[in-house]
Amino acid sequence: MDDSQLIARLGVLRIEHRDLDSAIAALSREGPLDQLQLARLKKRKLLLRDEIAAIEDQLIPDIIA
């Protein structure tokens, strides 16, 4: 992937990550918690965070000081 594709993918992943934040918060506010669904959402959010970090690492060059 070139940089423009990585930047576009990064934007999509950040939006999805933010949406999962909202979904987790809404699920937590509701009455009885569905622990399995909550765990799945949190796991997906962590996977997204890892993918975001990997793309950011590709976009930002290593600088040897």
PDB file of N, CA, C and O in Angstrom:
ATOM      1  N   MET A   1       0.846  -1.184   0.000  1.00  0.00           N
ATOM      2  CA  MET A   1       0.000   0.000   0.000  1.00  0.00           C
ATOM      3  C   MET A   1       0.886   1.240   0.000  1.00  0.00           C
ATOM      4  O   MET A   1       1.907   1.284   0.674  1.00  0.00           O
ATOM      5  N   ASP A   2       0.448   2.243  -0.721  1.00  0.00           N
ATOM      6  CA  ASP A   2       1.193   3.505  -0.683  1.00  0.00           C
ATOM      7  C   ASP A   2       0.667   4.364   0.467  1.00  0.00           C
ATOM      8  O   ASP A   2      -0.303   4.008   1.142  1.00  0.00           O
ATOM      9  N   ASP A   3       1.312   5.489   0.706  1.00  0.00           N
ATOM     10  CA  ASP A   3       0.979   6.330   1.861  1.00  0.00           C
ATOM     11  C   ASP A   3      -0.459   6.820   1.842  1.00  0.00           C
ATOM     12  O   ASP A   3      -1.113   6.864   2.887  1.00  0.00           O
ATOM     13  N   SER A   4      -0.970   7.176   0.684  1.00  0.00           N
ATOM     14  CA  SER A   4      -2.344   7.695   0.633  1.00  0.00           C
ATOM     15  C   SER A   4      -3.352   6.608   1.000  1.00  0.00           C
ATOM     16  O   SER A   4      -4.347   6.891   1.677  1.00  0.00           O
ATOM     17  N   GLN A   5      -3.092   5.383   0.601  1.00  0.00           N
ATOM     18  CA  GLN A   5      -3.980   4.282   0.966  1.00  0.00           C
ATOM     19  C   GLN A   5      -3.887   3.991   2.464  1.00  0.00           C
ATOM     20  O   GLN A   5      -4.908   3.703   3.110  1.00  0.00           O
ATOM     21  N   LEU A   6      -2.680   4.065   3.002  1.00  0.00           N
ATOM     22  CA  LEU A   6      -2.508   3.843   4.431  1.00  0.00           C
ATOM     23  C   LEU A   6      -3.215   4.923   5.250  1.00  0.00           C
ATOM     24  O   LEU A   6      -3.850   4.630   6.266  1.00  0.00           O
ATOM     25  N   ILE A   7      -3.118   6.168   4.787  1.00  0.00           N
ATOM     26  CA  ILE A   7      -3.778   7.273   5.492  1.00  0.00           C
ATOM     27  C   ILE A   7      -5.298   7.105   5.448  1.00  0.00           C
ATOM     28  O   ILE A   7      -5.990   7.325   6.451  1.00  0.00           O
ATOM     29  N   ALA A   8      -5.824   6.690   4.305  1.00  0.00           N
ATOM     30  CA  ALA A   8      -7.264   6.462   4.184  1.00  0.00           C
ATOM     31  C   ALA A   8      -7.705   5.324   5.109  1.00  0.00           C
ATOM     32  O   ALA A   8      -8.726   5.425   5.803  1.00  0.00           O
ATOM     33  N   ARG A   9      -6.948   4.250   5.128  1.00  0.00           N
ATOM     34  CA  ARG A   9      -7.261   3.103   5.993  1.00  0.00           C
ATOM     35  C   ARG A   9      -7.187   3.519   7.458  1.00  0.00           C
ATOM     36  O   ARG A   9      -8.023   3.110   8.270  1.00  0.00           O
ATOM     37  N   LEU A  10      -6.210   4.338   7.794  1.00  0.00           N
ATOM     38  CA  LEU A  10      -6.054   4.819   9.158  1.00  0.00           C
ATOM     39  C   LEU A  10      -7.287   5.619   9.590  1.00  0.00           C
ATOM     40  O   LEU A  10      -7.777   5.460  10.705  1.00  0.00           O
ATOM     41  N   GLY A  11      -7.795   6.443   8.699  1.00  0.00           N
ATOM     42  CA  GLY A  11      -9.000   7.218   9.008  1.00  0.00           C
ATOM     43  C   GLY A  11     -10.199   6.325   9.272  1.00  0.00           C
ATOM     44  O   GLY A  11     -10.959   6.546  10.229  1.00  0.00           O
ATOM     45  N   VAL A  12     -10.365   5.297   8.447  1.00  0.00           N
ATOM     46  CA  VAL A  12     -11.478   4.355   8.619  1.00  0.00           C
ATOM     47  C   VAL A  12     -11.356   3.620   9.950  1.00  0.00           C
ATOM     48  O   VAL A  12     -12.339   3.456  10.687  1.00  0.00           O
ATOM     49  N   LEU A  13     -10.149   3.180  10.268  1.00  0.00           N
ATOM     50  CA  LEU A  13      -9.928   2.445  11.516  1.00  0.00           C
ATOM     51  C   LEU A  13     -10.178   3.321  12.732  1.00  0.00           C
ATOM     52  O   LEU A  13     -10.757   2.870  13.718  1.00  0.00           O
ATOM     53  N   ARG A  14      -9.763   4.584  12.656  1.00  0.00           N
ATOM     54  CA  ARG A  14      -9.993   5.495  13.785  1.00  0.00           C
ATOM     55  C   ARG A  14     -11.479   5.745  14.009  1.00  0.00           C
ATOM     56  O   ARG A  14     -11.941   5.826  15.152  1.00  0.00           O
ATOM     57  N   ILE A  15     -12.225   5.870  12.924  1.00  0.00           N
ATOM     58  CA  ILE A  15     -13.679   6.062  13.050  1.00  0.00           C
ATOM     59  C   ILE A  15     -14.319   4.831  13.672  1.00  0.00           C
ATOM     60  O   ILE A  15     -15.158   4.934  14.574  1.00  0.00           O
ATOM     61  N   GLU A  16     -13.921   3.652  13.208  1.00  0.00           N
ATOM     62  CA  GLU A  16     -14.475   2.416  13.759  1.00  0.00           C
ATOM     63  C   GLU A  16     -14.111   2.283  15.241  1.00  0.00           C
ATOM     64  O   GLU A  16     -14.939   1.862  16.054  1.00  0.00           O
ATOM     65  N   HIS A  17     -12.892   2.657  15.601  1.00  0.00           N
ATOM     66  CA  HIS A  17     -12.446   2.597  16.991  1.00  0.00           C
ATOM     67  C   HIS A  17     -13.302   3.520  17.857  1.00  0.00           C
ATOM     68  O   HIS A  17     -13.740   3.149  18.947  1.00  0.00           O
ATOM     69  N   ARG A  18     -13.559   4.727  17.354  1.00  0.00           N
ATOM     70  CA  ARG A  18     -14.399   5.693  18.068  1.00  0.00           C
ATOM     71  C   ARG A  18     -15.835   5.170  18.207  1.00  0.00           C
ATOM     72  O   ARG A  18     -16.461   5.324  19.262  1.00  0.00           O
ATOM     73  N   ASP A  19     -16.347   4.563  17.150  1.00  0.00           N
ATOM     74  CA  ASP A  19     -17.698   3.996  17.199  1.00  0.00           C
ATOM     75  C   ASP A  19     -17.795   2.877  18.230  1.00  0.00           C
ATOM     76  O   ASP A  19     -18.810   2.737  18.922  1.00  0.00           O
ATOM     77  N   LEU A  20     -16.739   2.075  18.324  1.00  0.00           N
ATOM     78  CA  LEU A  20     -16.735   1.014  19.331  1.00  0.00           C
ATOM     79  C   LEU A  20     -16.727   1.592  20.738  1.00  0.00           C
ATOM     80  O   LEU A  20     -17.360   1.038  21.636  1.00  0.00           O
ATOM     81  N   ASP A  21     -16.032   2.700  20.940  1.00  0.00           N
ATOM     82  CA  ASP A  21     -16.066   3.387  22.234  1.00  0.00           C
ATOM     83  C   ASP A  21     -17.502   3.726  22.612  1.00  0.00           C
ATOM     84  O   ASP A  21     -17.934   3.470  23.739  1.00  0.00           O
ATOM     85  N   SER A  22     -18.220   4.290  21.657  1.00  0.00           N
ATOM     86  CA  SER A  22     -19.615   4.674  21.902  1.00  0.00           C
ATOM     87  C   SER A  22     -20.482   3.453  22.172  1.00  0.00           C
ATOM     88  O   SER A  22     -21.331   3.471  23.069  1.00  0.00           O
ATOM     89  N   ALA A  23     -20.281   2.388  21.409  1.00  0.00           N
ATOM     90  CA  ALA A  23     -21.074   1.171  21.582  1.00  0.00           C
ATOM     91  C   ALA A  23     -20.803   0.534  22.946  1.00  0.00           C
ATOM     92  O   ALA A  23     -21.733   0.082  23.625  1.00  0.00           O
ATOM     93  N   ILE A  24     -19.546   0.509  23.354  1.00  0.00           N
ATOM     94  CA  ILE A  24     -19.192  -0.064  24.659  1.00  0.00           C
ATOM     95  C   ILE A  24     -19.801   0.770  25.781  1.00  0.00           C
ATOM     96  O   ILE A  24     -20.356   0.231  26.746  1.00  0.00           O
ATOM     97  N   ALA A  25     -19.730   2.082  25.651  1.00  0.00           N
ATOM     98  CA  ALA A  25     -20.311   2.962  26.673  1.00  0.00           C
ATOM     99  C   ALA A  25     -21.822   2.781  26.755  1.00  0.00           C
ATOM    100  O   ALA A  25     -22.392   2.701  27.850  1.00  0.00           O
ATOM    101  N   ALA A  26     -22.483   2.687  25.602  1.00  0.00           N
ATOM    102  CA  ALA A  26     -23.932   2.506  25.583  1.00  0.00           C
ATOM    103  C   ALA A  26     -24.325   1.165  26.186  1.00  0.00           C
ATOM    104  O   ALA A  26     -25.293   1.071  26.953  1.00  0.00           O
ATOM    105  N   LEU A  27     -23.573   0.133  25.864  1.00  0.00           N
ATOM    106  CA  LEU A  27     -23.867  -1.198  26.397  1.00  0.00           C
ATOM    107  C   LEU A  27     -23.661  -1.225  27.908  1.00  0.00           C
ATOM    108  O   LEU A  27     -24.417  -1.872  28.627  1.00  0.00           O
ATOM    109  N   SER A  28     -22.683  -0.502  28.383  1.00  0.00           N
ATOM    110  CA  SER A  28     -22.407  -0.461  29.821  1.00  0.00           C
ATOM    111  C   SER A  28     -23.481   0.303  30.583  1.00  0.00           C
ATOM    112  O   SER A  28     -23.767  -0.007  31.739  1.00  0.00           O
ATOM    113  N   ARG A  29     -24.075   1.317  29.933  1.00  0.00           N
ATOM    114  CA  ARG A  29     -25.120   2.120  30.585  1.00  0.00           C
ATOM    115  C   ARG A  29     -26.442   1.380  30.675  1.00  0.00           C
ATOM    116  O   ARG A  29     -27.251   1.661  31.553  1.00  0.00           O
ATOM    117  N   GLU A  30     -26.677   0.460  29.767  1.00  0.00           N
ATOM    118  CA  GLU A  30     -27.950  -0.265  29.758  1.00  0.00           C
ATOM    119  C   GLU A  30     -28.050  -1.157  30.985  1.00  0.00           C
ATOM    120  O   GLU A  30     -27.067  -1.412  31.665  1.00  0.00           O
ATOM    121  N   GLY A  31     -29.258  -1.669  31.214  1.00  0.00           N
ATOM    122  CA  GLY A  31     -29.532  -2.514  32.376  1.00  0.00           C
ATOM    123  C   GLY A  31     -28.581  -3.694  32.508  1.00  0.00           C
ATOM    124  O   GLY A  31     -27.399  -3.521  32.776  1.00  0.00           O
ATOM    125  N   PRO A  32     -29.082  -4.886  32.306  1.00  0.00           N
ATOM    126  CA  PRO A  32     -28.218  -6.072  32.462  1.00  0.00           C
ATOM    127  C   PRO A  32     -27.182  -6.138  31.337  1.00  0.00           C
ATOM    128  O   PRO A  32     -27.500  -5.983  30.163  1.00  0.00           O
ATOM    129  N   LEU A  33     -25.946  -6.339  31.737  1.00  0.00           N
ATOM    130  CA  LEU A  33     -24.854  -6.364  30.767  1.00  0.00           C
ATOM    131  C   LEU A  33     -24.766  -7.709  30.078  1.00  0.00           C
ATOM    132  O   LEU A  33     -24.888  -8.751  30.704  1.00  0.00           O
ATOM    133  N   ASP A  34     -24.556  -7.663  28.790  1.00  0.00           N
ATOM    134  CA  ASP A  34     -24.253  -8.859  28.017  1.00  0.00           C
ATOM    135  C   ASP A  34     -22.729  -8.967  27.997  1.00  0.00           C
ATOM    136  O   ASP A  34     -22.063  -8.333  27.180  1.00  0.00           O
ATOM    137  N   GLN A  35     -22.194  -9.723  28.929  1.00  0.00           N
ATOM    138  CA  GLN A  35     -20.747  -9.787  29.116  1.00  0.00           C
ATOM    139  C   GLN A  35     -20.021 -10.311  27.889  1.00  0.00           C
ATOM    140  O   GLN A  35     -18.935  -9.844  27.555  1.00  0.00           O
ATOM    141  N   LEU A  36     -20.620 -11.262  27.191  1.00  0.00           N
ATOM    142  CA  LEU A  36     -19.987 -11.825  26.005  1.00  0.00           C
ATOM    143  C   LEU A  36     -19.888 -10.786  24.892  1.00  0.00           C
ATOM    144  O   LEU A  36     -18.830 -10.620  24.276  1.00  0.00           O
ATOM    145  N   GLN A  37     -20.961 -10.058  24.665  1.00  0.00           N
ATOM    146  CA  GLN A  37     -20.945  -9.022  23.634  1.00  0.00           C
ATOM    147  C   GLN A  37     -19.965  -7.906  24.008  1.00  0.00           C
ATOM    148  O   GLN A  37     -19.219  -7.414  23.163  1.00  0.00           O
ATOM    149  N   LEU A  38     -19.946  -7.533  25.275  1.00  0.00           N
ATOM    150  CA  LEU A  38     -19.036  -6.499  25.742  1.00  0.00           C
ATOM    151  C   LEU A  38     -17.577  -6.937  25.547  1.00  0.00           C
ATOM    152  O   LEU A  38     -16.752  -6.155  25.075  1.00  0.00           O
ATOM    153  N   ALA A  39     -17.280  -8.188  25.864  1.00  0.00           N
ATOM    154  CA  ALA A  39     -15.922  -8.705  25.691  1.00  0.00           C
ATOM    155  C   ALA A  39     -15.523  -8.718  24.221  1.00  0.00           C
ATOM    156  O   ALA A  39     -14.383  -8.393  23.873  1.00  0.00           O
ATOM    157  N   ARG A  40     -16.450  -9.077  23.357  1.00  0.00           N
ATOM    158  CA  ARG A  40     -16.162  -9.092  21.914  1.00  0.00           C
ATOM    159  C   ARG A  40     -15.869  -7.689  21.386  1.00  0.00           C
ATOM    160  O   ARG A  40     -14.960  -7.492  20.577  1.00  0.00           O
ATOM    161  N   LEU A  41     -16.659  -6.723  21.832  1.00  0.00           N
ATOM    162  CA  LEU A  41     -16.440  -5.343  21.401  1.00  0.00           C
ATOM    163  C   LEU A  41     -15.083  -4.826  21.880  1.00  0.00           C
ATOM    164  O   LEU A  41     -14.361  -4.173  21.129  1.00  0.00           O
ATOM    165  N   LYS A  42     -14.746  -5.136  23.121  1.00  0.00           N
ATOM    166  CA  LYS A  42     -13.459  -4.688  23.658  1.00  0.00           C
ATOM    167  C   LYS A  42     -12.293  -5.358  22.933  1.00  0.00           C
ATOM    168  O   LYS A  42     -11.280  -4.717  22.656  1.00  0.00           O
ATOM    169  N   LYS A  43     -12.455  -6.637  22.604  1.00  0.00           N
ATOM    170  CA  LYS A  43     -11.399  -7.334  21.871  1.00  0.00           C
ATOM    171  C   LYS A  43     -11.216  -6.725  20.488  1.00  0.00           C
ATOM    172  O   LYS A  43     -10.092  -6.501  20.030  1.00  0.00           O
ATOM    173  N   ARG A  44     -12.325  -6.435  19.812  1.00  0.00           N
ATOM    174  CA  ARG A  44     -12.253  -5.810  18.491  1.00  0.00           C
ATOM    175  C   ARG A  44     -11.574  -4.443  18.584  1.00  0.00           C
ATOM    176  O   ARG A  44     -10.768  -4.070  17.734  1.00  0.00           O
ATOM    177  N   LYS A  45     -11.894  -3.701  19.636  1.00  0.00           N
ATOM    178  CA  LYS A  45     -11.298  -2.383  19.827  1.00  0.00           C
ATOM    179  C   LYS A  45      -9.780  -2.493  20.013  1.00  0.00           C
ATOM    180  O   LYS A  45      -9.020  -1.700  19.452  1.00  0.00           O
ATOM    181  N   LEU A  46      -9.329  -3.482  20.761  1.00  0.00           N
ATOM    182  CA  LEU A  46      -7.895  -3.688  20.948  1.00  0.00           C
ATOM    183  C   LEU A  46      -7.205  -4.077  19.640  1.00  0.00           C
ATOM    184  O   LEU A  46      -6.106  -3.613  19.348  1.00  0.00           O
ATOM    185  N   LEU A  47      -7.860  -4.915  18.847  1.00  0.00           N
ATOM    186  CA  LEU A  47      -7.293  -5.289  17.553  1.00  0.00           C
ATOM    187  C   LEU A  47      -7.177  -4.072  16.641  1.00  0.00           C
ATOM    188  O   LEU A  47      -6.181  -3.923  15.921  1.00  0.00           O
ATOM    189  N   LEU A  48      -8.178  -3.212  16.669  1.00  0.00           N
ATOM    190  CA  LEU A  48      -8.134  -1.990  15.875  1.00  0.00           C
ATOM    191  C   LEU A  48      -6.994  -1.086  16.334  1.00  0.00           C
ATOM    192  O   LEU A  48      -6.277  -0.511  15.511  1.00  0.00           O
ATOM    193  N   ARG A  49      -6.820  -0.986  17.645  1.00  0.00           N
ATOM    194  CA  ARG A  49      -5.736  -0.154  18.174  1.00  0.00           C
ATOM    195  C   ARG A  49      -4.375  -0.670  17.701  1.00  0.00           C
ATOM    196  O   ARG A  49      -3.502   0.112  17.321  1.00  0.00           O
ATOM    197  N   ASP A  50      -4.219  -1.985  17.697  1.00  0.00           N
ATOM    198  CA  ASP A  50      -2.960  -2.567  17.229  1.00  0.00           C
ATOM    199  C   ASP A  50      -2.741  -2.299  15.746  1.00  0.00           C
ATOM    200  O   ASP A  50      -1.629  -1.992  15.318  1.00  0.00           O
ATOM    201  N   GLU A  51      -3.807  -2.411  14.958  1.00  0.00           N
ATOM    202  CA  GLU A  51      -3.683  -2.156  13.523  1.00  0.00           C
ATOM    203  C   GLU A  51      -3.386  -0.676  13.259  1.00  0.00           C
ATOM    204  O   GLU A  51      -2.579  -0.345  12.386  1.00  0.00           O
ATOM    205  N   ILE A  52      -4.007   0.206  14.024  1.00  0.00           N
ATOM    206  CA  ILE A  52      -3.738   1.644  13.893  1.00  0.00           C
ATOM    207  C   ILE A  52      -2.272   1.928  14.211  1.00  0.00           C
ATOM    208  O   ILE A  52      -1.598   2.659  13.477  1.00  0.00           O
ATOM    209  N   ALA A  53      -1.767   1.335  15.279  1.00  0.00           N
ATOM    210  CA  ALA A  53      -0.368   1.542  15.661  1.00  0.00           C
ATOM    211  C   ALA A  53       0.578   1.020  14.582  1.00  0.00           C
ATOM    212  O   ALA A  53       1.589   1.664  14.276  1.00  0.00           O
ATOM    213  N   ALA A  54       0.251  -0.113  13.978  1.00  0.00           N
ATOM    214  CA  ALA A  54       1.106  -0.676  12.932  1.00  0.00           C
ATOM    215  C   ALA A  54       1.144   0.233  11.706  1.00  0.00           C
ATOM    216  O   ALA A  54       2.215   0.457  11.121  1.00  0.00           O
ATOM    217  N   ILE A  55       0.002   0.784  11.332  1.00  0.00           N
ATOM    218  CA  ILE A  55      -0.040   1.686  10.174  1.00  0.00           C
ATOM    219  C   ILE A  55       0.707   2.974  10.484  1.00  0.00           C
ATOM    220  O   ILE A  55       1.450   3.485   9.645  1.00  0.00           O
ATOM    221  N   GLU A  56       0.536   3.497  11.695  1.00  0.00           N
ATOM    222  CA  GLU A  56       1.259   4.717  12.073  1.00  0.00           C
ATOM    223  C   GLU A  56       2.765   4.477  12.035  1.00  0.00           C
ATOM    224  O   GLU A  56       3.517   5.354  11.621  1.00  0.00           O
ATOM    225  N   ASP A  57       3.201   3.299  12.452  1.00  0.00           N
ATOM    226  CA  ASP A  57       4.629   2.972  12.395  1.00  0.00           C
ATOM    227  C   ASP A  57       5.143   2.949  10.957  1.00  0.00           C
ATOM    228  O   ASP A  57       6.274   3.341  10.690  1.00  0.00           O
ATOM    229  N   GLN A  58       4.311   2.493  10.038  1.00  0.00           N
ATOM    230  CA  GLN A  58       4.710   2.469   8.613  1.00  0.00           C
ATOM    231  C   GLN A  58       4.801   3.880   8.058  1.00  0.00           C
ATOM    232  O   GLN A  58       5.655   4.156   7.213  1.00  0.00           O
ATOM    233  N   LEU A  59       3.931   4.766   8.514  1.00  0.00           N
ATOM    234  CA  LEU A  59       3.885   6.124   7.986  1.00  0.00           C
ATOM    235  C   LEU A  59       4.974   7.021   8.571  1.00  0.00           C
ATOM    236  O   LEU A  59       5.424   7.949   7.898  1.00  0.00           O
ATOM    237  N   ILE A  60       5.365   6.753   9.809  1.00  0.00           N
ATOM    238  CA  ILE A  60       6.361   7.591  10.457  1.00  0.00           C
ATOM    239  C   ILE A  60       7.714   6.881  10.358  1.00  0.00           C
ATOM    240  O   ILE A  60       7.898   5.809  10.936  1.00  0.00           O
ATOM    241  N   PRO A  61       8.649   7.475   9.652  1.00  0.00           N
ATOM    242  CA  PRO A  61       9.954   6.821   9.494  1.00  0.00           C
ATOM    243  C   PRO A  61      10.735   6.824  10.806  1.00  0.00           C
ATOM    244  O   PRO A  61      10.574   7.716  11.637  1.00  0.00           O
ATOM    245  N   ASP A  62      11.546   5.781  10.971  1.00  0.00           N
ATOM    246  CA  ASP A  62      12.418   5.725  12.145  1.00  0.00           C
ATOM    247  C   ASP A  62      13.528   6.751  11.989  1.00  0.00           C
ATOM    248  O   ASP A  62      14.157   6.848  10.940  1.00  0.00           O
ATOM    249  N   ILE A  63      13.753   7.499  13.056  1.00  0.00           N
ATOM    250  CA  ILE A  63      14.809   8.508  13.028  1.00  0.00           C
ATOM    251  C   ILE A  63      15.886   8.065  14.024  1.00  0.00           C
ATOM    252  O   ILE A  63      15.621   7.900  15.210  1.00  0.00           O
ATOM    253  N   ILE A  64      17.062   7.851  13.495  1.00  0.00           N
ATOM    254  CA  ILE A  64      18.166   7.452  14.355  1.00  0.00           C
ATOM    255  C   ILE A  64      18.888   8.723  14.787  1.00  0.00           C
ATOM    256  O   ILE A  64      19.414   9.465  13.970  1.00  0.00           O
ATOM    257  N   ALA A  65      18.877   8.970  16.093  1.00  0.00           N
ATOM    258  CA  ALA A  65      19.469  10.204  16.607  1.00  0.00           C
ATOM    259  C   ALA A  65      20.935  10.030  16.904  1.00  0.00           C
ATOM    260  O   ALA A  65      21.451   9.058  17.203  1.00  0.00           O
TER     261      ALA A  65
END
